[in-house]
Amino acid sequence: MRIVVGISGASGIPYAVKFLENLRDQETYLVISDAAKKVIEYESDETVDHIRSMATHHYEDDDFSAPISSGSFLFDSMVIIPCSITTISKIAAGISDTLITRAAAVSLKERRKLIVVPREMPLSTIDLRNMTYLSESGVIVAPASPGFYTRPKSVDDMVSFVVSRILDLVGVENDLIKRW
Ligand SMILES: Cc1cc2nc3c(=O)[nH]c(=O)nc-3n(C[C@H](O)[C@H](O)[C@H](O)COP(=O)(O)O)c2cc1C
């Protein structure tokens, strides 16, 4: 499968890293926003270069000449993980001023699968309205919200919970968690 992965500047870089680790058999097109590059520095021991090396292709967030900027370039799904409220708001408003938001707009206009993984709390009425708007437009809003019924023993277990559900949504087989 051809999967576009956007990493925006919300907290939750471990979700993105584990997601990419589990897409090694897929063709991936990765974009890391400028804000995400800062969050990577703050909250993880990862480097931007290492995260990029996990993808088949990677692009800068201002590179509108990248293939994923055009509807004529076919891909199966796009996942923005984690997805900032800024990026959600821009997609809901139809603003495409970065490669991530442009590829999201392409996903919408071409009726392709788009999954956003927001990480924010609490949520304002504006955030909730924007997410409703996205959902009504066919976007899957899948908050980074780990369950506890699997009795996680570590942060990694909690990350696996969320990533497993996203992999299910894009159709990538995985056994990251014990299923109910
Ligand atoms: C350490 C750090 C953590 C952040 N966490 C979040 C978050 O969890 N959710 C969110 O929506 N924004 C968060 N932000 C703010 C976004 O990075 C900021 O709104 C930025 O404009 C997002 O840009 P982007 O969507 O282009 O990546 C965080 C910023 C920093 C520096």
mmCIF file with all atom_site columns, C-alpha atoms and ligand atoms in Angstrom:
data_model
loop_
_atom_site.group_PDB
_atom_site.id
_atom_site.type_symbol
_atom_site.label_atom_id
_atom_site.label_alt_id
_atom_site.label_comp_id
_atom_site.label_asym_id
_atom_site.label_entity_id
_atom_site.label_seq_id
_atom_site.pdbx_PDB_ins_code
_atom_site.Cartn_x
_atom_site.Cartn_y
_atom_site.Cartn_z
_atom_site.occupancy
_atom_site.B_iso_or_equiv
_atom_site.pdbx_formal_charge
_atom_site.auth_seq_id
_atom_site.auth_comp_id
_atom_site.auth_asym_id
_atom_site.auth_atom_id
_atom_site.pdbx_PDB_model_num
ATOM   1   C CA  . MET A 1 1   ? 0.000   0.000  0.000   1.00 0.00 ? 1   MET A CA  1
ATOM   2   C CA  . ARG A 1 2   ? 1.010   3.580  -0.582  1.00 0.00 ? 2   ARG A CA  1
ATOM   3   C CA  . ILE A 1 3   ? 0.518   5.551  2.641   1.00 0.00 ? 3   ILE A CA  1
ATOM   4   C CA  . VAL A 1 4   ? 1.144   9.255  3.256   1.00 0.00 ? 4   VAL A CA  1
ATOM   5   C CA  . VAL A 1 5   ? 2.236   9.983  6.833   1.00 0.00 ? 5   VAL A CA  1
ATOM   6   C CA  . GLY A 1 6   ? 2.172   13.501 8.257   1.00 0.00 ? 6   GLY A CA  1
ATOM   7   C CA  . ILE A 1 7   ? 3.751   14.263 11.604  1.00 0.00 ? 7   ILE A CA  1
ATOM   8   C CA  . SER A 1 8   ? 2.502   17.603 12.910  1.00 0.00 ? 8   SER A CA  1
ATOM   9   C CA  . GLY A 1 9   ? 3.503   19.512 16.022  1.00 0.00 ? 9   GLY A CA  1
ATOM   10  C CA  . ALA A 1 10  ? 1.267   17.904 18.644  1.00 0.00 ? 10  ALA A CA  1
ATOM   11  C CA  . SER A 1 11  ? 2.695   15.917 21.506  1.00 0.00 ? 11  SER A CA  1
ATOM   12  C CA  . GLY A 1 12  ? 2.873   12.193 20.695  1.00 0.00 ? 12  GLY A CA  1
ATOM   13  C CA  . ILE A 1 13  ? 5.996   11.581 18.613  1.00 0.00 ? 13  ILE A CA  1
ATOM   14  C CA  . PRO A 1 14  ? 6.247   7.973  19.948  1.00 0.00 ? 14  PRO A CA  1
ATOM   15  C CA  . TYR A 1 15  ? 2.954   7.238  18.181  1.00 0.00 ? 15  TYR A CA  1
ATOM   16  C CA  . ALA A 1 16  ? 4.438   8.371  14.864  1.00 0.00 ? 16  ALA A CA  1
ATOM   17  C CA  . VAL A 1 17  ? 7.650   6.392  15.385  1.00 0.00 ? 17  VAL A CA  1
ATOM   18  C CA  . LYS A 1 18  ? 5.837   3.143  16.219  1.00 0.00 ? 18  LYS A CA  1
ATOM   19  C CA  . PHE A 1 19  ? 3.412   3.680  13.349  1.00 0.00 ? 19  PHE A CA  1
ATOM   20  C CA  . LEU A 1 20  ? 6.296   4.042  10.875  1.00 0.00 ? 20  LEU A CA  1
ATOM   21  C CA  . GLU A 1 21  ? 8.053   0.992  12.383  1.00 0.00 ? 21  GLU A CA  1
ATOM   22  C CA  . ASN A 1 22  ? 4.974   -1.013 11.501  1.00 0.00 ? 22  ASN A CA  1
ATOM   23  C CA  . LEU A 1 23  ? 4.752   0.317  7.939   1.00 0.00 ? 23  LEU A CA  1
ATOM   24  C CA  . ARG A 1 24  ? 8.123   -1.060 6.862   1.00 0.00 ? 24  ARG A CA  1
ATOM   25  C CA  . ASP A 1 25  ? 6.487   -3.347 4.266   1.00 0.00 ? 25  ASP A CA  1
ATOM   26  C CA  . GLN A 1 26  ? 4.467   -0.449 2.791   1.00 0.00 ? 26  GLN A CA  1
ATOM   27  C CA  . GLU A 1 27  ? 5.457   2.416  0.491   1.00 0.00 ? 27  GLU A CA  1
ATOM   28  C CA  . THR A 1 28  ? 5.452   5.480  2.743   1.00 0.00 ? 28  THR A CA  1
ATOM   29  C CA  . TYR A 1 29  ? 5.573   9.207  1.965   1.00 0.00 ? 29  TYR A CA  1
ATOM   30  C CA  . LEU A 1 30  ? 6.545   11.136 5.084   1.00 0.00 ? 30  LEU A CA  1
ATOM   31  C CA  . VAL A 1 31  ? 6.259   14.846 5.887   1.00 0.00 ? 31  VAL A CA  1
ATOM   32  C CA  . ILE A 1 32  ? 7.351   16.294 9.242   1.00 0.00 ? 32  ILE A CA  1
ATOM   33  C CA  . SER A 1 33  ? 6.110   19.824 9.976   1.00 0.00 ? 33  SER A CA  1
ATOM   34  C CA  . ASP A 1 34  ? 8.461   22.484 11.346  1.00 0.00 ? 34  ASP A CA  1
ATOM   35  C CA  . ALA A 1 35  ? 6.599   22.491 14.669  1.00 0.00 ? 35  ALA A CA  1
ATOM   36  C CA  . ALA A 1 36  ? 6.894   18.685 14.834  1.00 0.00 ? 36  ALA A CA  1
ATOM   37  C CA  . LYS A 1 37  ? 10.670  18.963 14.416  1.00 0.00 ? 37  LYS A CA  1
ATOM   38  C CA  . LYS A 1 38  ? 10.731  21.037 17.612  1.00 0.00 ? 38  LYS A CA  1
ATOM   39  C CA  . VAL A 1 39  ? 8.438   18.635 19.470  1.00 0.00 ? 39  VAL A CA  1
ATOM   40  C CA  . ILE A 1 40  ? 10.745  15.748 18.440  1.00 0.00 ? 40  ILE A CA  1
ATOM   41  C CA  . GLU A 1 41  ? 13.604  17.586 20.136  1.00 0.00 ? 41  GLU A CA  1
ATOM   42  C CA  . TYR A 1 42  ? 11.611  18.346 23.291  1.00 0.00 ? 42  TYR A CA  1
ATOM   43  C CA  . GLU A 1 43  ? 9.921   15.060 23.984  1.00 0.00 ? 43  GLU A CA  1
ATOM   44  C CA  . SER A 1 44  ? 11.920  12.238 22.425  1.00 0.00 ? 44  SER A CA  1
ATOM   45  C CA  . ASP A 1 45  ? 15.415  10.841 21.960  1.00 0.00 ? 45  ASP A CA  1
ATOM   46  C CA  . GLU A 1 46  ? 14.710  10.482 18.241  1.00 0.00 ? 46  GLU A CA  1
ATOM   47  C CA  . THR A 1 47  ? 16.238  12.620 15.520  1.00 0.00 ? 47  THR A CA  1
ATOM   48  C CA  . VAL A 1 48  ? 14.418  13.959 12.491  1.00 0.00 ? 48  VAL A CA  1
ATOM   49  C CA  . ASP A 1 49  ? 16.924  12.132 10.266  1.00 0.00 ? 49  ASP A CA  1
ATOM   50  C CA  . HIS A 1 50  ? 16.284  8.786  11.947  1.00 0.00 ? 50  HIS A CA  1
ATOM   51  C CA  . ILE A 1 51  ? 12.513  9.166  11.704  1.00 0.00 ? 51  ILE A CA  1
ATOM   52  C CA  . ARG A 1 52  ? 12.854  10.096 8.040   1.00 0.00 ? 52  ARG A CA  1
ATOM   53  C CA  . SER A 1 53  ? 15.036  7.043  7.414   1.00 0.00 ? 53  SER A CA  1
ATOM   54  C CA  . MET A 1 54  ? 12.095  4.857  8.425   1.00 0.00 ? 54  MET A CA  1
ATOM   55  C CA  . ALA A 1 55  ? 10.033  6.059  5.438   1.00 0.00 ? 55  ALA A CA  1
ATOM   56  C CA  . THR A 1 56  ? 10.431  5.171  1.775   1.00 0.00 ? 56  THR A CA  1
ATOM   57  C CA  . HIS A 1 57  ? 10.238  8.840  0.732   1.00 0.00 ? 57  HIS A CA  1
ATOM   58  C CA  . HIS A 1 58  ? 10.281  12.055 2.729   1.00 0.00 ? 58  HIS A CA  1
ATOM   59  C CA  . TYR A 1 59  ? 9.622   15.722 1.901   1.00 0.00 ? 59  TYR A CA  1
ATOM   60  C CA  . GLU A 1 60  ? 9.853   19.118 3.552   1.00 0.00 ? 60  GLU A CA  1
ATOM   61  C CA  . ASP A 1 61  ? 6.528   20.625 4.625   1.00 0.00 ? 61  ASP A CA  1
ATOM   62  C CA  . ASP A 1 62  ? 6.928   23.533 2.181   1.00 0.00 ? 62  ASP A CA  1
ATOM   63  C CA  . ASP A 1 63  ? 7.714   21.321 -0.829  1.00 0.00 ? 63  ASP A CA  1
ATOM   64  C CA  . PHE A 1 64  ? 4.599   21.757 -2.948  1.00 0.00 ? 64  PHE A CA  1
ATOM   65  C CA  . SER A 1 65  ? 6.333   20.087 -5.888  1.00 0.00 ? 65  SER A CA  1
ATOM   66  C CA  . ALA A 1 66  ? 6.253   16.753 -4.026  1.00 0.00 ? 66  ALA A CA  1
ATOM   67  C CA  . PRO A 1 67  ? 4.096   14.088 -5.748  1.00 0.00 ? 67  PRO A CA  1
ATOM   68  C CA  . ILE A 1 68  ? 1.619   13.898 -2.833  1.00 0.00 ? 68  ILE A CA  1
ATOM   69  C CA  . SER A 1 69  ? 0.686   17.523 -3.585  1.00 0.00 ? 69  SER A CA  1
ATOM   70  C CA  . SER A 1 70  ? -1.178  16.412 -6.720  1.00 0.00 ? 70  SER A CA  1
ATOM   71  C CA  . GLY A 1 71  ? -4.418  14.484 -7.050  1.00 0.00 ? 71  GLY A CA  1
ATOM   72  C CA  . SER A 1 72  ? -2.906  12.686 -10.056 1.00 0.00 ? 72  SER A CA  1
ATOM   73  C CA  . PHE A 1 73  ? -0.489  10.898 -7.726  1.00 0.00 ? 73  PHE A CA  1
ATOM   74  C CA  . LEU A 1 74  ? -2.357  7.904  -6.335  1.00 0.00 ? 74  LEU A CA  1
ATOM   75  C CA  . PHE A 1 75  ? -2.120  6.839  -2.713  1.00 0.00 ? 75  PHE A CA  1
ATOM   76  C CA  . ASP A 1 76  ? -4.291  4.592  -0.586  1.00 0.00 ? 76  ASP A CA  1
ATOM   77  C CA  . SER A 1 77  ? -4.544  6.585  2.615   1.00 0.00 ? 77  SER A CA  1
ATOM   78  C CA  . MET A 1 78  ? -3.122  9.465  4.587   1.00 0.00 ? 78  MET A CA  1
ATOM   79  C CA  . VAL A 1 79  ? -2.568  9.497  8.338   1.00 0.00 ? 79  VAL A CA  1
ATOM   80  C CA  . ILE A 1 80  ? -1.600  12.590 10.346  1.00 0.00 ? 80  ILE A CA  1
ATOM   81  C CA  . ILE A 1 81  ? -0.128  11.254 13.566  1.00 0.00 ? 81  ILE A CA  1
ATOM   82  C CA  . PRO A 1 82  ? -0.054  13.092 15.887  1.00 0.00 ? 82  PRO A CA  1
ATOM   83  C CA  . CYS A 1 83  ? -2.326  15.797 14.491  1.00 0.00 ? 83  CYS A CA  1
ATOM   84  C CA  . SER A 1 84  ? -2.189  19.267 16.005  1.00 0.00 ? 84  SER A CA  1
ATOM   85  C CA  . ILE A 1 85  ? -5.259  21.411 16.484  1.00 0.00 ? 85  ILE A CA  1
ATOM   86  C CA  . THR A 1 86  ? -3.679  23.921 14.099  1.00 0.00 ? 86  THR A CA  1
ATOM   87  C CA  . THR A 1 87  ? -3.513  21.319 11.341  1.00 0.00 ? 87  THR A CA  1
ATOM   88  C CA  . ILE A 1 88  ? -7.074  20.132 12.039  1.00 0.00 ? 88  ILE A CA  1
ATOM   89  C CA  . SER A 1 89  ? -8.318  23.725 11.881  1.00 0.00 ? 89  SER A CA  1
ATOM   90  C CA  . LYS A 1 90  ? -6.546  24.379 8.583   1.00 0.00 ? 90  LYS A CA  1
ATOM   91  C CA  . ILE A 1 91  ? -7.890  21.208 6.973   1.00 0.00 ? 91  ILE A CA  1
ATOM   92  C CA  . ALA A 1 92  ? -11.419 22.048 8.169   1.00 0.00 ? 92  ALA A CA  1
ATOM   93  C CA  . ALA A 1 93  ? -11.077 25.558 6.694   1.00 0.00 ? 93  ALA A CA  1
ATOM   94  C CA  . GLY A 1 94  ? -9.673  24.302 3.375   1.00 0.00 ? 94  GLY A CA  1
ATOM   95  C CA  . ILE A 1 95  ? -6.309  25.961 3.917   1.00 0.00 ? 95  ILE A CA  1
ATOM   96  C CA  . SER A 1 96  ? -3.422  24.215 2.144   1.00 0.00 ? 96  SER A CA  1
ATOM   97  C CA  . ASP A 1 97  ? -0.396  26.311 3.057   1.00 0.00 ? 97  ASP A CA  1
ATOM   98  C CA  . THR A 1 98  ? 1.849   23.358 3.974   1.00 0.00 ? 98  THR A CA  1
ATOM   99  C CA  . LEU A 1 99  ? 2.500   20.044 2.223   1.00 0.00 ? 99  LEU A CA  1
ATOM   100 C CA  . ILE A 1 100 ? 0.690   18.180 5.026   1.00 0.00 ? 100 ILE A CA  1
ATOM   101 C CA  . THR A 1 101 ? -2.460  20.316 4.712   1.00 0.00 ? 101 THR A CA  1
ATOM   102 C CA  . ARG A 1 102 ? -2.244  20.225 0.904   1.00 0.00 ? 102 ARG A CA  1
ATOM   103 C CA  . ALA A 1 103 ? -2.012  16.399 0.858   1.00 0.00 ? 103 ALA A CA  1
ATOM   104 C CA  . ALA A 1 104 ? -4.953  16.320 3.303   1.00 0.00 ? 104 ALA A CA  1
ATOM   105 C CA  . ALA A 1 105 ? -6.961  18.576 0.959   1.00 0.00 ? 105 ALA A CA  1
ATOM   106 C CA  . VAL A 1 106 ? -6.048  16.253 -1.924  1.00 0.00 ? 106 VAL A CA  1
ATOM   107 C CA  . SER A 1 107 ? -7.277  13.279 0.134   1.00 0.00 ? 107 SER A CA  1
ATOM   108 C CA  . LEU A 1 108 ? -10.592 15.064 0.689   1.00 0.00 ? 108 LEU A CA  1
ATOM   109 C CA  . LYS A 1 109 ? -11.149 16.166 -2.890  1.00 0.00 ? 109 LYS A CA  1
ATOM   110 C CA  . GLU A 1 110 ? -10.162 12.744 -4.272  1.00 0.00 ? 110 GLU A CA  1
ATOM   111 C CA  . ARG A 1 111 ? -12.339 10.994 -1.640  1.00 0.00 ? 111 ARG A CA  1
ATOM   112 C CA  . ARG A 1 112 ? -9.407  9.030  -0.243  1.00 0.00 ? 112 ARG A CA  1
ATOM   113 C CA  . LYS A 1 113 ? -9.059  7.747  3.298   1.00 0.00 ? 113 LYS A CA  1
ATOM   114 C CA  . LEU A 1 114 ? -7.792  10.421 5.669   1.00 0.00 ? 114 LEU A CA  1
ATOM   115 C CA  . ILE A 1 115 ? -7.173  9.678  9.343   1.00 0.00 ? 115 ILE A CA  1
ATOM   116 C CA  . VAL A 1 116 ? -6.231  12.347 11.879  1.00 0.00 ? 116 VAL A CA  1
ATOM   117 C CA  . VAL A 1 117 ? -4.905  11.471 15.337  1.00 0.00 ? 117 VAL A CA  1
ATOM   118 C CA  . PRO A 1 118 ? -5.433  14.582 17.493  1.00 0.00 ? 118 PRO A CA  1
ATOM   119 C CA  . ARG A 1 119 ? -3.753  15.028 20.867  1.00 0.00 ? 119 ARG A CA  1
ATOM   120 C CA  . GLU A 1 120 ? -5.154  17.867 22.884  1.00 0.00 ? 120 GLU A CA  1
ATOM   121 C CA  . MET A 1 121 ? -7.165  18.321 26.079  1.00 0.00 ? 121 MET A CA  1
ATOM   122 C CA  . PRO A 1 122 ? -9.486  19.852 26.932  1.00 0.00 ? 122 PRO A CA  1
ATOM   123 C CA  . LEU A 1 123 ? -11.083 20.648 23.586  1.00 0.00 ? 123 LEU A CA  1
ATOM   124 C CA  . SER A 1 124 ? -12.701 23.987 22.801  1.00 0.00 ? 124 SER A CA  1
ATOM   125 C CA  . THR A 1 125 ? -16.061 24.248 21.086  1.00 0.00 ? 125 THR A CA  1
ATOM   126 C CA  . ILE A 1 126 ? -14.194 25.419 17.983  1.00 0.00 ? 126 ILE A CA  1
ATOM   127 C CA  . ASP A 1 127 ? -11.988 22.273 18.064  1.00 0.00 ? 127 ASP A CA  1
ATOM   128 C CA  . LEU A 1 128 ? -15.038 20.040 18.463  1.00 0.00 ? 128 LEU A CA  1
ATOM   129 C CA  . ARG A 1 129 ? -16.859 21.821 15.622  1.00 0.00 ? 129 ARG A CA  1
ATOM   130 C CA  . ASN A 1 130 ? -13.808 21.469 13.356  1.00 0.00 ? 130 ASN A CA  1
ATOM   131 C CA  . MET A 1 131 ? -13.528 17.761 14.140  1.00 0.00 ? 131 MET A CA  1
ATOM   132 C CA  . THR A 1 132 ? -17.260 17.288 13.499  1.00 0.00 ? 132 THR A CA  1
ATOM   133 C CA  . TYR A 1 133 ? -16.820 19.117 10.214  1.00 0.00 ? 133 TYR A CA  1
ATOM   134 C CA  . LEU A 1 134 ? -13.947 16.796 9.249   1.00 0.00 ? 134 LEU A CA  1
ATOM   135 C CA  . SER A 1 135 ? -15.910 13.724 10.272  1.00 0.00 ? 135 SER A CA  1
ATOM   136 C CA  . GLU A 1 136 ? -18.879 14.877 8.175   1.00 0.00 ? 136 GLU A CA  1
ATOM   137 C CA  . SER A 1 137 ? -16.446 15.210 5.254   1.00 0.00 ? 137 SER A CA  1
ATOM   138 C CA  . GLY A 1 138 ? -15.399 11.568 5.588   1.00 0.00 ? 138 GLY A CA  1
ATOM   139 C CA  . VAL A 1 139 ? -12.280 12.025 7.705   1.00 0.00 ? 139 VAL A CA  1
ATOM   140 C CA  . ILE A 1 140 ? -11.699 9.458  10.462  1.00 0.00 ? 140 ILE A CA  1
ATOM   141 C CA  . VAL A 1 141 ? -10.977 11.336 13.692  1.00 0.00 ? 141 VAL A CA  1
ATOM   142 C CA  . ALA A 1 142 ? -9.052  8.873  15.865  1.00 0.00 ? 142 ALA A CA  1
ATOM   143 C CA  . PRO A 1 143 ? -7.845  10.593 19.048  1.00 0.00 ? 143 PRO A CA  1
ATOM   144 C CA  . ALA A 1 144 ? -4.642  9.368  20.691  1.00 0.00 ? 144 ALA A CA  1
ATOM   145 C CA  . SER A 1 145 ? -6.583  7.886  23.577  1.00 0.00 ? 145 SER A CA  1
ATOM   146 C CA  . PRO A 1 146 ? -5.162  4.601  24.886  1.00 0.00 ? 146 PRO A CA  1
ATOM   147 C CA  . GLY A 1 147 ? -7.481  2.145  26.637  1.00 0.00 ? 147 GLY A CA  1
ATOM   148 C CA  . PHE A 1 148 ? -6.651  0.500  29.940  1.00 0.00 ? 148 PHE A CA  1
ATOM   149 C CA  . TYR A 1 149 ? -8.666  -2.711 29.620  1.00 0.00 ? 149 TYR A CA  1
ATOM   150 C CA  . THR A 1 150 ? -5.586  -4.370 28.111  1.00 0.00 ? 150 THR A CA  1
ATOM   151 C CA  . ARG A 1 151 ? -3.795  -3.607 31.412  1.00 0.00 ? 151 ARG A CA  1
ATOM   152 C CA  . PRO A 1 152 ? -0.788  -1.785 29.913  1.00 0.00 ? 152 PRO A CA  1
ATOM   153 C CA  . LYS A 1 153 ? 2.454   -2.308 31.835  1.00 0.00 ? 153 LYS A CA  1
ATOM   154 C CA  . SER A 1 154 ? 4.439   0.464  30.166  1.00 0.00 ? 154 SER A CA  1
ATOM   155 C CA  . VAL A 1 155 ? 4.192   3.640  28.129  1.00 0.00 ? 155 VAL A CA  1
ATOM   156 C CA  . ASP A 1 156 ? 5.171   1.519  25.141  1.00 0.00 ? 156 ASP A CA  1
ATOM   157 C CA  . ASP A 1 157 ? 2.101   -0.688 25.722  1.00 0.00 ? 157 ASP A CA  1
ATOM   158 C CA  . MET A 1 158 ? -0.088  2.431  25.712  1.00 0.00 ? 158 MET A CA  1
ATOM   159 C CA  . VAL A 1 159 ? 1.518   3.675  22.509  1.00 0.00 ? 159 VAL A CA  1
ATOM   160 C CA  . SER A 1 160 ? 0.967   0.235  20.949  1.00 0.00 ? 160 SER A CA  1
ATOM   161 C CA  . PHE A 1 161 ? -2.733  0.406  21.827  1.00 0.00 ? 161 PHE A CA  1
ATOM   162 C CA  . VAL A 1 162 ? -3.251  3.590  19.824  1.00 0.00 ? 162 VAL A CA  1
ATOM   163 C CA  . VAL A 1 163 ? -0.979  2.584  16.926  1.00 0.00 ? 163 VAL A CA  1
ATOM   164 C CA  . SER A 1 164 ? -2.635  -0.820 16.618  1.00 0.00 ? 164 SER A CA  1
ATOM   165 C CA  . ARG A 1 165 ? -6.038  0.833  16.158  1.00 0.00 ? 165 ARG A CA  1
ATOM   166 C CA  . ILE A 1 166 ? -4.638  3.188  13.486  1.00 0.00 ? 166 ILE A CA  1
ATOM   167 C CA  . LEU A 1 167 ? -2.954  0.290  11.643  1.00 0.00 ? 167 LEU A CA  1
ATOM   168 C CA  . ASP A 1 168 ? -6.338  -1.495 11.695  1.00 0.00 ? 168 ASP A CA  1
ATOM   169 C CA  . LEU A 1 169 ? -7.945  1.587  10.155  1.00 0.00 ? 169 LEU A CA  1
ATOM   170 C CA  . VAL A 1 170 ? -5.462  1.724  7.256   1.00 0.00 ? 170 VAL A CA  1
ATOM   171 C CA  . GLY A 1 171 ? -5.685  -2.038 6.811   1.00 0.00 ? 171 GLY A CA  1
ATOM   172 C CA  . VAL A 1 172 ? -2.213  -3.127 7.926   1.00 0.00 ? 172 VAL A CA  1
ATOM   173 C CA  . GLU A 1 173 ? -2.209  -6.433 9.804   1.00 0.00 ? 173 GLU A CA  1
ATOM   174 C CA  . ASN A 1 174 ? -0.660  -6.215 13.233  1.00 0.00 ? 174 ASN A CA  1
ATOM   175 C CA  . ASP A 1 175 ? -0.550  -7.987 16.551  1.00 0.00 ? 175 ASP A CA  1
ATOM   176 C CA  . LEU A 1 176 ? 0.645   -5.055 18.646  1.00 0.00 ? 176 LEU A CA  1
ATOM   177 C CA  . ILE A 1 177 ? -2.037  -5.650 21.269  1.00 0.00 ? 177 ILE A CA  1
ATOM   178 C CA  . LYS A 1 178 ? -3.903  -8.633 22.621  1.00 0.00 ? 178 LYS A CA  1
ATOM   179 C CA  . ARG A 1 179 ? -7.340  -8.321 21.041  1.00 0.00 ? 179 ARG A CA  1
ATOM   180 C CA  . TRP A 1 180 ? -10.505 -8.534 23.123  1.00 0.00 ? 180 TRP A CA  1
HETATM 181 C C1  . LIG B 2 .   ? 6.413   20.703 23.203  1.00 0.00 ? 1   LIG B C1  1
HETATM 182 C C2  . LIG B 2 .   ? 5.189   21.081 22.448  1.00 0.00 ? 1   LIG B C2  1
HETATM 183 C C3  . LIG B 2 .   ? 4.054   20.311 22.563  1.00 0.00 ? 1   LIG B C3  1
HETATM 184 C C4  . LIG B 2 .   ? 2.892   20.646 21.878  1.00 0.00 ? 1   LIG B C4  1
HETATM 185 N N1  . LIG B 2 .   ? 1.800   19.840 22.022  1.00 0.00 ? 1   LIG B N1  1
HETATM 186 C C5  . LIG B 2 .   ? 0.686   20.096 21.298  1.00 0.00 ? 1   LIG B C5  1
HETATM 187 C C6  . LIG B 2 .   ? -0.416  19.180 21.382  1.00 0.00 ? 1   LIG B C6  1
HETATM 188 O O1  . LIG B 2 .   ? -0.392  18.181 22.098  1.00 0.00 ? 1   LIG B O1  1
HETATM 189 N N2  . LIG B 2 .   ? -1.493  19.445 20.606  1.00 0.00 ? 1   LIG B N2  1
HETATM 190 C C7  . LIG B 2 .   ? -1.545  20.521 19.760  1.00 0.00 ? 1   LIG B C7  1
HETATM 191 O O2  . LIG B 2 .   ? -2.553  20.683 19.077  1.00 0.00 ? 1   LIG B O2  1
HETATM 192 N N3  . LIG B 2 .   ? -0.507  21.425 19.694  1.00 0.00 ? 1   LIG B N3  1
HETATM 193 C C8  . LIG B 2 .   ? 0.600   21.221 20.432  1.00 0.00 ? 1   LIG B C8  1
HETATM 194 N N4  . LIG B 2 .   ? 1.670   22.087 20.343  1.00 0.00 ? 1   LIG B N4  1
HETATM 195 C C9  . LIG B 2 .   ? 1.521   23.332 19.556  1.00 0.00 ? 1   LIG B C9  1
HETATM 196 C C10 . LIG B 2 .   ? 1.755   23.121 18.059  1.00 0.00 ? 1   LIG B C10 1
HETATM 197 O O3  . LIG B 2 .   ? 3.094   22.668 17.848  1.00 0.00 ? 1   LIG B O3  1
HETATM 198 C C11 . LIG B 2 .   ? 1.507   24.452 17.323  1.00 0.00 ? 1   LIG B C11 1
HETATM 199 O O4  . LIG B 2 .   ? 0.122   24.756 17.405  1.00 0.00 ? 1   LIG B O4  1
HETATM 200 C C12 . LIG B 2 .   ? 1.941   24.455 15.880  1.00 0.00 ? 1   LIG B C12 1
HETATM 201 O O5  . LIG B 2 .   ? 1.452   25.627 15.252  1.00 0.00 ? 1   LIG B O5  1
HETATM 202 C C13 . LIG B 2 .   ? 1.444   23.272 15.086  1.00 0.00 ? 1   LIG B C13 1
HETATM 203 O O6  . LIG B 2 .   ? 1.864   23.418 13.748  1.00 0.00 ? 1   LIG B O6  1
HETATM 204 P P1  . LIG B 2 .   ? 1.683   22.242 12.680  1.00 0.00 ? 1   LIG B P1  1
HETATM 205 O O7  . LIG B 2 .   ? 0.261   21.803 12.783  1.00 0.00 ? 1   LIG B O7  1
HETATM 206 O O8  . LIG B 2 .   ? 2.003   22.843 11.373  1.00 0.00 ? 1   LIG B O8  1
HETATM 207 O O9  . LIG B 2 .   ? 2.643   21.154 13.023  1.00 0.00 ? 1   LIG B O9  1
HETATM 208 C C14 . LIG B 2 .   ? 2.854   21.784 21.042  1.00 0.00 ? 1   LIG B C14 1
HETATM 209 C C15 . LIG B 2 .   ? 4.018   22.552 20.904  1.00 0.00 ? 1   LIG B C15 1
HETATM 210 C C16 . LIG B 2 .   ? 5.158   22.218 21.605  1.00 0.00 ? 1   LIG B C16 1
HETATM 211 C C17 . LIG B 2 .   ? 6.398   23.065 21.447  1.00 0.00 ? 1   LIG B C17 1
#
